[in-house]
mmCIF file of C-alpha atoms and ligand atoms in Angstrom:
data_model
loop_
_atom_site.group_PDB
_atom_site.id
_atom_site.type_symbol
_atom_site.label_atom_id
_atom_site.label_comp_id
_atom_site.label_asym_id
_atom_site.label_seq_id
_atom_site.Cartn_x
_atom_site.Cartn_y
_atom_site.Cartn_z
ATOM 1 C CA MET H 1 0.000 0.000 0.000
ATOM 2 C CA SER H 2 1.299 3.433 -0.825
ATOM 3 C CA ASN H 3 1.687 6.008 1.913
ATOM 4 C CA THR H 4 -0.555 9.092 1.548
ATOM 5 C CA SER H 5 2.584 11.248 1.539
ATOM 6 C CA ASP H 6 3.440 9.687 -1.852
ATOM 7 C CA VAL H 7 0.183 10.942 -3.291
ATOM 8 C CA TYR H 8 0.053 14.268 -5.033
ATOM 9 C CA LEU H 9 -2.360 16.222 -7.201
ATOM 10 C CA LYS H 10 -1.158 16.037 -10.784
ATOM 11 C CA ALA H 11 -3.771 18.249 -12.427
ATOM 12 C CA ALA H 12 -7.117 19.863 -11.638
ATOM 13 C CA ARG H 13 -9.818 21.510 -13.678
ATOM 14 C CA TYR H 14 -13.419 22.285 -12.727
ATOM 15 C CA GLY H 15 -16.340 24.474 -13.707
ATOM 16 C CA LYS H 16 -19.925 24.385 -14.989
ATOM 17 C CA ASP H 17 -21.252 22.166 -17.755
ATOM 18 C CA LEU H 18 -24.544 22.139 -19.665
ATOM 19 C CA VAL H 19 -25.286 25.833 -19.208
ATOM 20 C CA ARG H 20 -28.134 26.365 -21.636
ATOM 21 C CA ILE H 21 -28.944 29.739 -23.131
ATOM 22 C CA MET H 22 -31.387 31.114 -25.642
ATOM 23 C CA ARG H 23 -30.309 34.626 -26.637
ATOM 24 C CA VAL H 24 -32.774 36.807 -28.549
ATOM 25 C CA TYR H 25 -31.774 40.034 -30.325
ATOM 26 C CA ARG H 26 -34.682 42.347 -31.092
ATOM 27 C CA GLU H 27 -34.609 44.851 -33.926
ATOM 28 C CA ALA H 28 -37.563 46.939 -35.055
ATOM 29 C CA ASP H 29 -38.479 44.767 -38.036
ATOM 30 C CA LYS H 30 -36.956 41.394 -37.167
ATOM 31 C CA GLN H 31 -35.623 39.294 -34.326
ATOM 32 C CA THR H 32 -32.840 36.723 -34.270
ATOM 33 C CA CYS H 33 -32.156 33.925 -31.822
ATOM 34 C CA THR H 34 -29.276 31.642 -30.869
ATOM 35 C CA GLU H 35 -29.489 28.579 -28.628
ATOM 36 C CA LEU H 36 -26.280 27.406 -26.985
ATOM 37 C CA THR H 37 -25.039 24.793 -24.536
ATOM 38 C CA VAL H 38 -21.891 26.025 -22.806
ATOM 39 C CA ARG H 39 -19.214 24.420 -20.639
ATOM 40 C CA LEU H 40 -16.704 26.582 -18.750
ATOM 41 C CA LEU H 41 -13.775 24.948 -16.935
ATOM 42 C CA LEU H 42 -10.971 26.626 -15.004
ATOM 43 C CA GLU H 43 -7.401 25.774 -14.052
ATOM 44 C CA GLY H 44 -5.003 27.668 -11.802
ATOM 45 C CA ALA H 45 -3.971 27.977 -8.182
ATOM 46 C CA ILE H 46 -6.869 25.809 -7.032
ATOM 47 C CA GLU H 47 -4.981 22.797 -5.667
ATOM 48 C CA THR H 48 -5.725 23.601 -2.032
ATOM 49 C CA SER H 49 -9.455 23.243 -2.665
ATOM 50 C CA TYR H 50 -8.724 19.554 -3.284
ATOM 51 C CA THR H 51 -5.842 18.947 -0.921
ATOM 52 C CA LYS H 52 -6.777 21.206 2.022
ATOM 53 C CA ALA H 53 -10.550 21.642 1.649
ATOM 54 C CA ASP H 54 -9.818 25.335 1.103
ATOM 55 C CA ASN H 55 -12.800 26.840 -0.730
ATOM 56 C CA SER H 56 -11.366 30.375 -0.687
ATOM 57 C CA VAL H 57 -9.753 29.680 -4.087
ATOM 58 C CA VAL H 58 -12.954 28.335 -5.616
ATOM 59 C CA VAL H 59 -14.921 30.543 -7.982
ATOM 60 C CA ALA H 60 -18.243 28.775 -7.454
ATOM 61 C CA THR H 61 -19.502 26.923 -10.481
ATOM 62 C CA ASP H 62 -22.753 28.793 -9.879
ATOM 63 C CA THR H 63 -20.766 32.015 -10.433
ATOM 64 C CA CYS H 64 -19.427 30.514 -13.681
ATOM 65 C CA LYS H 65 -23.034 29.931 -14.811
ATOM 66 C CA ASN H 66 -24.058 33.473 -13.832
ATOM 67 C CA THR H 67 -21.076 34.884 -15.733
ATOM 68 C CA ILE H 68 -22.062 33.030 -18.906
ATOM 69 C CA ASN H 69 -25.617 34.376 -18.617
ATOM 70 C CA ILE H 70 -24.448 37.956 -17.974
ATOM 71 C CA LEU H 71 -21.932 37.898 -20.826
ATOM 72 C CA ALA H 72 -24.631 36.503 -23.139
ATOM 73 C CA LYS H 73 -26.774 39.507 -22.212
ATOM 74 C CA ARG H 74 -23.879 41.941 -22.798
ATOM 75 C CA SER H 75 -22.517 40.345 -25.980
ATOM 76 C CA SER H 76 -23.466 41.917 -29.285
ATOM 77 C CA ASN H 77 -23.319 38.589 -31.173
ATOM 78 C CA VAL H 78 -23.357 35.300 -29.262
ATOM 79 C CA ASP H 79 -24.133 33.613 -32.591
ATOM 80 C CA ASN H 80 -20.413 33.919 -33.409
ATOM 81 C CA ILE H 81 -19.550 31.222 -30.872
ATOM 82 C CA GLU H 82 -15.774 31.331 -31.411
ATOM 83 C CA VAL H 83 -15.797 35.047 -30.475
ATOM 84 C CA PHE H 84 -18.368 34.667 -27.660
ATOM 85 C CA GLY H 85 -16.241 31.863 -26.195
ATOM 86 C CA GLN H 86 -13.263 34.215 -26.097
ATOM 87 C CA GLU H 87 -15.391 36.885 -24.413
ATOM 88 C CA ILE H 88 -16.005 34.351 -21.632
ATOM 89 C CA THR H 89 -12.387 33.150 -21.309
ATOM 90 C CA ALA H 90 -10.978 36.711 -21.415
ATOM 91 C CA HIS H 91 -13.412 37.801 -18.686
ATOM 92 C CA MET H 92 -12.476 34.883 -16.400
ATOM 93 C CA LEU H 93 -8.726 35.559 -16.716
ATOM 94 C CA LYS H 94 -9.222 39.285 -16.078
ATOM 95 C CA GLN H 95 -11.598 38.851 -13.131
ATOM 96 C CA TYR H 96 -9.750 36.020 -11.312
ATOM 97 C CA THR H 97 -5.999 36.513 -11.155
ATOM 98 C CA HIS H 98 -5.324 33.070 -9.627
ATOM 99 C CA ILE H 99 -6.888 31.374 -12.649
ATOM 100 C CA SER H 100 -4.222 30.427 -15.220
ATOM 101 C CA SER H 101 -6.381 29.070 -18.020
ATOM 102 C CA ALA H 102 -10.029 29.044 -19.045
ATOM 103 C CA HIS H 103 -11.589 26.363 -21.248
ATOM 104 C CA VAL H 104 -14.895 26.923 -22.983
ATOM 105 C CA ASP H 105 -16.855 24.458 -25.105
ATOM 106 C CA ILE H 106 -19.932 25.724 -26.911
ATOM 107 C CA ILE H 107 -22.530 23.791 -28.866
ATOM 108 C CA LYS H 108 -24.809 25.837 -31.113
ATOM 109 C CA HIS H 109 -28.179 24.242 -31.830
ATOM 110 C CA LYS H 110 -29.745 24.815 -35.211
ATOM 111 C CA TRP H 111 -32.572 27.327 -35.581
ATOM 112 C CA SER H 112 -33.165 28.589 -39.120
ATOM 113 C CA ARG H 113 -35.510 31.396 -40.031
ATOM 114 C CA MET H 114 -38.859 30.088 -41.313
ATOM 115 C CA ILE H 115 -40.000 30.877 -44.822
ATOM 116 C CA VAL H 116 -43.672 31.863 -44.590
ATOM 117 C CA ASP H 117 -45.688 33.023 -47.624
ATOM 118 C CA GLY H 118 -42.416 32.788 -49.583
ATOM 119 C CA LYS H 119 -40.629 35.283 -47.297
ATOM 120 C CA PRO H 120 -38.244 34.980 -44.324
ATOM 121 C CA HIS H 121 -40.423 35.363 -41.238
ATOM 122 C CA PRO H 122 -39.348 38.121 -38.789
ATOM 123 C CA HIS H 123 -39.559 36.027 -35.616
ATOM 124 C CA SER H 124 -40.257 32.316 -36.383
ATOM 125 C CA PHE H 125 -37.647 29.591 -36.680
ATOM 126 C CA VAL H 126 -37.426 25.887 -37.539
ATOM 127 C CA ARG H 127 -35.031 23.068 -36.590
ATOM 128 C CA ASP H 128 -34.240 22.115 -40.190
ATOM 129 C CA GLY H 129 -31.440 19.637 -39.525
ATOM 130 C CA GLU H 130 -29.671 18.122 -36.560
ATOM 131 C CA GLU H 131 -26.171 19.360 -37.319
ATOM 132 C CA LEU H 132 -24.334 21.239 -34.598
ATOM 133 C CA HIS H 133 -21.705 23.953 -34.788
ATOM 134 C CA THR H 134 -19.206 23.574 -31.960
ATOM 135 C CA ALA H 135 -16.312 25.670 -30.659
ATOM 136 C CA LYS H 136 -13.597 24.829 -28.163
ATOM 137 C CA ILE H 137 -11.598 27.762 -26.768
ATOM 138 C CA THR H 138 -8.478 27.239 -24.669
ATOM 139 C CA HIS H 139 -7.191 30.542 -23.304
ATOM 140 C CA LEU H 140 -3.906 30.625 -21.344
ATOM 141 C CA ARG H 141 -2.820 33.548 -19.198
ATOM 142 C CA ALA H 142 0.759 32.768 -20.243
ATOM 143 C CA GLY H 143 1.298 34.717 -23.459
ATOM 144 C CA ASN H 144 -2.457 35.497 -23.559
ATOM 145 C CA SER H 145 -2.533 32.673 -26.101
ATOM 146 C CA VAL H 146 -5.731 31.190 -27.472
ATOM 147 C CA THR H 147 -6.341 27.915 -29.277
ATOM 148 C CA ILE H 148 -9.646 27.596 -31.084
ATOM 149 C CA THR H 149 -11.087 24.418 -32.526
ATOM 150 C CA SER H 150 -14.355 24.676 -34.431
ATOM 151 C CA GLY H 151 -16.537 21.760 -35.343
ATOM 152 C CA LEU H 152 -19.374 20.514 -37.505
ATOM 153 C CA LYS H 153 -21.178 17.532 -35.996
ATOM 154 C CA ASN H 154 -24.153 15.279 -36.822
ATOM 155 C CA LEU H 155 -24.436 16.278 -40.498
ATOM 156 C CA LEU H 156 -26.170 13.174 -41.890
ATOM 157 C CA VAL H 157 -25.548 12.552 -45.608
ATOM 158 C CA LEU H 158 -26.233 9.701 -48.017
ATOM 159 C CA LYS H 159 -25.566 8.958 -51.694
ATOM 160 C CA THR H 160 -27.107 6.043 -53.593
ATOM 161 C CA THR H 161 -24.236 5.547 -56.055
ATOM 162 C CA GLY H 162 -20.763 6.932 -56.792
ATOM 163 C CA SER H 163 -19.135 4.854 -54.046
ATOM 164 C CA ALA H 164 -17.035 1.701 -54.377
ATOM 165 C CA PHE H 165 -14.881 -0.428 -52.106
ATOM 166 C CA HIS H 166 -12.589 -3.051 -53.605
ATOM 167 C CA GLY H 167 -8.966 -4.103 -53.601
ATOM 168 C CA PHE H 168 -8.861 -4.336 -49.817
ATOM 169 C CA TYR H 169 -6.655 -6.768 -47.887
ATOM 170 C CA LYS H 170 -7.981 -10.334 -48.015
ATOM 171 C CA ASP H 171 -7.181 -13.359 -45.904
ATOM 172 C CA GLU H 172 -8.978 -16.324 -44.321
ATOM 173 C CA TYR H 173 -10.964 -13.933 -42.062
ATOM 174 C CA THR H 174 -12.394 -11.898 -44.954
ATOM 175 C CA THR H 175 -15.999 -12.352 -46.072
ATOM 176 C CA LEU H 176 -16.738 -8.851 -47.436
ATOM 177 C CA VAL H 177 -17.518 -8.939 -51.156
ATOM 178 C CA GLU H 178 -15.869 -6.276 -53.307
ATOM 179 C CA THR H 179 -18.260 -3.667 -54.646
ATOM 180 C CA TRP H 180 -18.062 -1.120 -57.434
ATOM 181 C CA ASP H 181 -21.380 0.495 -56.529
ATOM 182 C CA ARG H 182 -22.809 0.878 -53.037
ATOM 183 C CA ILE H 183 -24.768 3.255 -50.825
ATOM 184 C CA PHE H 184 -22.492 5.592 -48.874
ATOM 185 C CA SER H 185 -23.930 7.253 -45.776
ATOM 186 C CA THR H 186 -22.235 8.943 -42.863
ATOM 187 C CA SER H 187 -22.761 11.402 -40.048
ATOM 188 C CA VAL H 188 -20.042 14.008 -40.462
ATOM 189 C CA ASP H 189 -18.026 14.945 -37.392
ATOM 190 C CA ALA H 190 -15.347 17.422 -38.490
ATOM 191 C CA THR H 191 -13.119 19.637 -36.364
ATOM 192 C CA TRP H 192 -10.553 22.210 -37.450
ATOM 193 C CA THR H 193 -8.033 24.036 -35.311
ATOM 194 C CA TYR H 194 -6.893 27.576 -35.997
ATOM 195 C CA THR H 195 -3.289 28.614 -35.712
ATOM 196 C CA VAL H 196 -2.498 29.513 -32.091
ATOM 197 C CA ARG H 197 -2.013 33.220 -31.495
ATOM 198 C CA PRO H 198 -2.493 35.994 -28.952
ATOM 199 C CA ALA H 199 -6.142 36.630 -28.034
ATOM 200 C CA GLU H 200 -6.571 39.994 -29.736
ATOM 201 C CA LYS H 201 -5.394 38.670 -33.133
ATOM 202 C CA TYR H 202 -8.328 36.261 -33.324
ATOM 203 C CA SER H 203 -11.059 38.781 -34.049
ATOM 204 C CA ALA H 204 -9.804 39.036 -37.659
ATOM 205 C CA VAL H 205 -10.912 35.485 -38.501
ATOM 206 C CA ASP H 206 -14.326 35.102 -40.171
ATOM 207 C CA TYR H 207 -15.463 31.993 -38.254
ATOM 208 C CA PRO H 208 -19.053 31.847 -39.585
ATOM 209 C CA ALA H 209 -17.796 31.998 -43.192
ATOM 210 C CA ILE H 210 -15.270 29.220 -42.583
ATOM 211 C CA TYR H 211 -17.926 27.057 -40.915
ATOM 212 C CA ALA H 212 -20.260 27.525 -43.896
ATOM 213 C CA SER H 213 -17.420 26.765 -46.295
ATOM 214 C CA VAL H 214 -16.348 23.587 -44.451
ATOM 215 C CA LYS H 215 -19.953 22.370 -44.627
ATOM 216 C CA GLN H 216 -20.164 23.166 -48.351
ATOM 217 C CA ILE H 217 -16.779 21.552 -49.137
ATOM 218 C CA THR H 218 -17.885 18.471 -47.186
ATOM 219 C CA MET H 219 -21.153 18.150 -49.097
ATOM 220 C CA ASP H 220 -19.697 19.031 -52.539
ATOM 221 C CA THR H 221 -16.899 16.485 -52.144
ATOM 222 C CA PHE H 222 -19.236 13.843 -50.760
ATOM 223 C CA ALA H 223 -21.593 14.264 -53.725
ATOM 224 C CA LYS H 224 -19.018 14.631 -56.529
ATOM 225 C CA ASP H 225 -16.227 12.249 -55.544
ATOM 226 C CA GLU H 226 -16.307 8.798 -57.149
ATOM 227 C CA SER H 227 -15.461 7.428 -53.723
ATOM 228 C CA ALA H 228 -12.876 4.641 -53.500
ATOM 229 C CA SER H 229 -13.358 4.468 -49.711
ATOM 230 C CA VAL H 230 -14.449 6.594 -46.782
ATOM 231 C CA GLN H 231 -10.747 7.134 -46.026
ATOM 232 C CA ALA H 232 -9.950 8.544 -49.495
ATOM 233 C CA THR H 233 -13.037 10.781 -49.616
ATOM 234 C CA LEU H 234 -12.486 12.359 -46.213
ATOM 235 C CA TYR H 235 -8.857 13.093 -47.074
ATOM 236 C CA LEU H 236 -10.046 15.033 -50.143
ATOM 237 C CA MET H 237 -12.296 17.136 -47.879
ATOM 238 C CA GLN H 238 -9.419 17.888 -45.529
ATOM 239 C CA GLN H 239 -7.014 18.844 -48.322
ATOM 240 C CA GLN H 240 -9.450 21.413 -49.696
ATOM 241 C CA ILE H 241 -10.054 23.043 -46.321
ATOM 242 C CA LEU H 242 -6.325 23.343 -45.605
ATOM 243 C CA ALA H 243 -5.653 24.685 -49.102
ATOM 244 C CA LYS H 244 -8.399 27.312 -48.829
ATOM 245 C CA TYR H 245 -7.765 28.631 -45.301
ATOM 246 C CA SER H 246 -4.252 29.467 -44.160
ATOM 247 C CA ASP H 247 -5.700 30.279 -40.710
ATOM 248 C CA VAL H 248 -6.577 26.602 -40.297
ATOM 249 C CA ALA H 249 -3.625 24.582 -39.003
ATOM 250 C CA GLU H 250 -5.200 21.138 -38.645
ATOM 251 C CA VAL H 251 -8.342 19.297 -39.741
ATOM 252 C CA SER H 252 -9.797 16.092 -38.332
ATOM 253 C CA TYR H 253 -12.765 14.085 -39.651
ATOM 254 C CA ALA H 254 -14.540 11.131 -38.063
ATOM 255 C CA LEU H 255 -16.959 9.484 -40.480
ATOM 256 C CA PRO H 256 -18.938 6.437 -39.371
ATOM 257 C CA ASN H 257 -19.684 4.238 -42.385
ATOM 258 C CA LYS H 258 -23.417 3.659 -41.918
ATOM 259 C CA HIS H 259 -23.834 0.406 -43.784
ATOM 260 C CA TYR H 260 -26.791 -0.356 -46.059
ATOM 261 C CA VAL H 261 -26.840 -4.025 -47.016
ATOM 262 C CA GLY H 262 -28.734 -5.441 -50.019
ATOM 263 C CA ILE H 263 -31.500 -7.813 -48.907
ATOM 264 C CA ASP H 264 -31.360 -11.381 -50.281
ATOM 265 C CA LEU H 265 -34.609 -11.972 -52.211
ATOM 266 C CA SER H 266 -33.331 -15.021 -54.146
ATOM 267 C CA LYS H 267 -35.712 -17.350 -52.239
ATOM 268 C CA PHE H 268 -38.535 -15.491 -53.989
ATOM 269 C CA ASN H 269 -36.798 -15.775 -57.378
ATOM 270 C CA ILE H 270 -36.223 -12.018 -57.285
ATOM 271 C CA ASP H 271 -32.845 -10.633 -58.342
ATOM 272 C CA ASN H 272 -31.786 -7.951 -55.842
ATOM 273 C CA THR H 273 -28.047 -8.137 -56.557
ATOM 274 C CA GLY H 274 -25.464 -6.076 -58.467
ATOM 275 C CA ALA H 275 -27.071 -3.508 -60.789
ATOM 276 C CA LYS H 276 -30.503 -4.824 -59.698
ATOM 277 C CA MET H 277 -29.892 -4.062 -56.021
ATOM 278 C CA GLU H 278 -32.733 -1.747 -55.049
ATOM 279 C CA VAL H 279 -33.892 -2.863 -51.599
ATOM 280 C CA TYR H 280 -31.457 -2.490 -48.699
ATOM 281 C CA HIS H 281 -31.435 -3.032 -44.983
ATOM 282 C CA PRO H 282 -30.115 0.042 -43.120
ATOM 283 C CA GLN H 283 -27.903 -1.426 -40.389
ATOM 284 C CA ALA H 284 -28.072 0.149 -36.944
ATOM 285 C CA ASP H 285 -24.684 -1.298 -36.056
ATOM 286 C CA PRO H 286 -21.825 -1.913 -36.299
ATOM 287 C CA SER H 287 -20.459 0.945 -38.388
ATOM 288 C CA GLY H 288 -17.049 1.530 -39.866
ATOM 289 C CA LYS H 289 -15.196 4.403 -38.243
HETATM 290 O O1 LIG L 1 -14.815 2.820 -47.214
HETATM 291 C C1 LIG L 1 -14.586 1.812 -46.541
HETATM 292 N N1 LIG L 1 -13.444 1.725 -45.817
HETATM 293 C C2 LIG L 1 -13.120 0.628 -45.056
HETATM 294 O O2 LIG L 1 -12.058 0.582 -44.387
HETATM 295 C C3 LIG L 1 -14.063 -0.426 -45.046
HETATM 296 N N2 LIG L 1 -14.091 -1.636 -44.427
HETATM 297 C C4 LIG L 1 -15.252 -2.254 -44.763
HETATM 298 O O3 LIG L 1 -15.638 -3.389 -44.345
HETATM 299 N N3 LIG L 1 -15.967 -1.451 -45.618
HETATM 300 C C5 LIG L 1 -15.248 -0.311 -45.809
HETATM 301 N N4 LIG L 1 -15.489 0.805 -46.540
#
């Protein structure tokens, strides 16, 4: 058994998770809204709260939640989540000098303006897709440096042709039949990290435009590529993003291969194979990854 004197605190981080906000901006002729889920975690000279039950160093997580709400009220554009996240981290570092880094994760839920009578409605919105825009902001007091990772999650796509998978490694464990034409479906989970820099230099980046462009590049490439594999298609997406945006230092994609398997109808003397494959079973699991 180890002696308690051998035990030490290696790292500590705490804060508030699942802070939910709906922010409405009212103009004379139209209103806008943004729904967010926010996590704010702090690091710094907080060890004694763990090791000595010393709460004097603890900014209550309830205070973290209040701060997010107040900053959402003060912010002129919470919809730009990469910037709003920095407003939160910058505030925490300024307000609490014993805090050395602030970590914010924001999920933006989708609300799109409704089209009513052929026109954008001034104050009604619809959830027209499950995809999420995410932002992770890591703000260090040292060097006032900020790392921002944006994300696009849960974008569900499917194509009924233009996807093959053959030439793969075969041995006595292989049963998969090569295919030159299959359904390709995936739920896109992409993240991209901006070049690290001092906080004030970040306001120059057009985050909403890059998010929209990543989504468009993802869909264009998915639709147009004669896919040899999920691996090859996602690499094409990444190359284009890195080529287009010098502010983006790194791109990561996770694409589950949501398998659709042709149903065997041969017992009924019905050909549902090869070019005649028209009825599939969407498989819940497993999925390639
Ligand atoms: O695009 C694919 N990549 C794989 O690695 C793989 N493995 C598999 O069984 N099917 C597929 N499809």
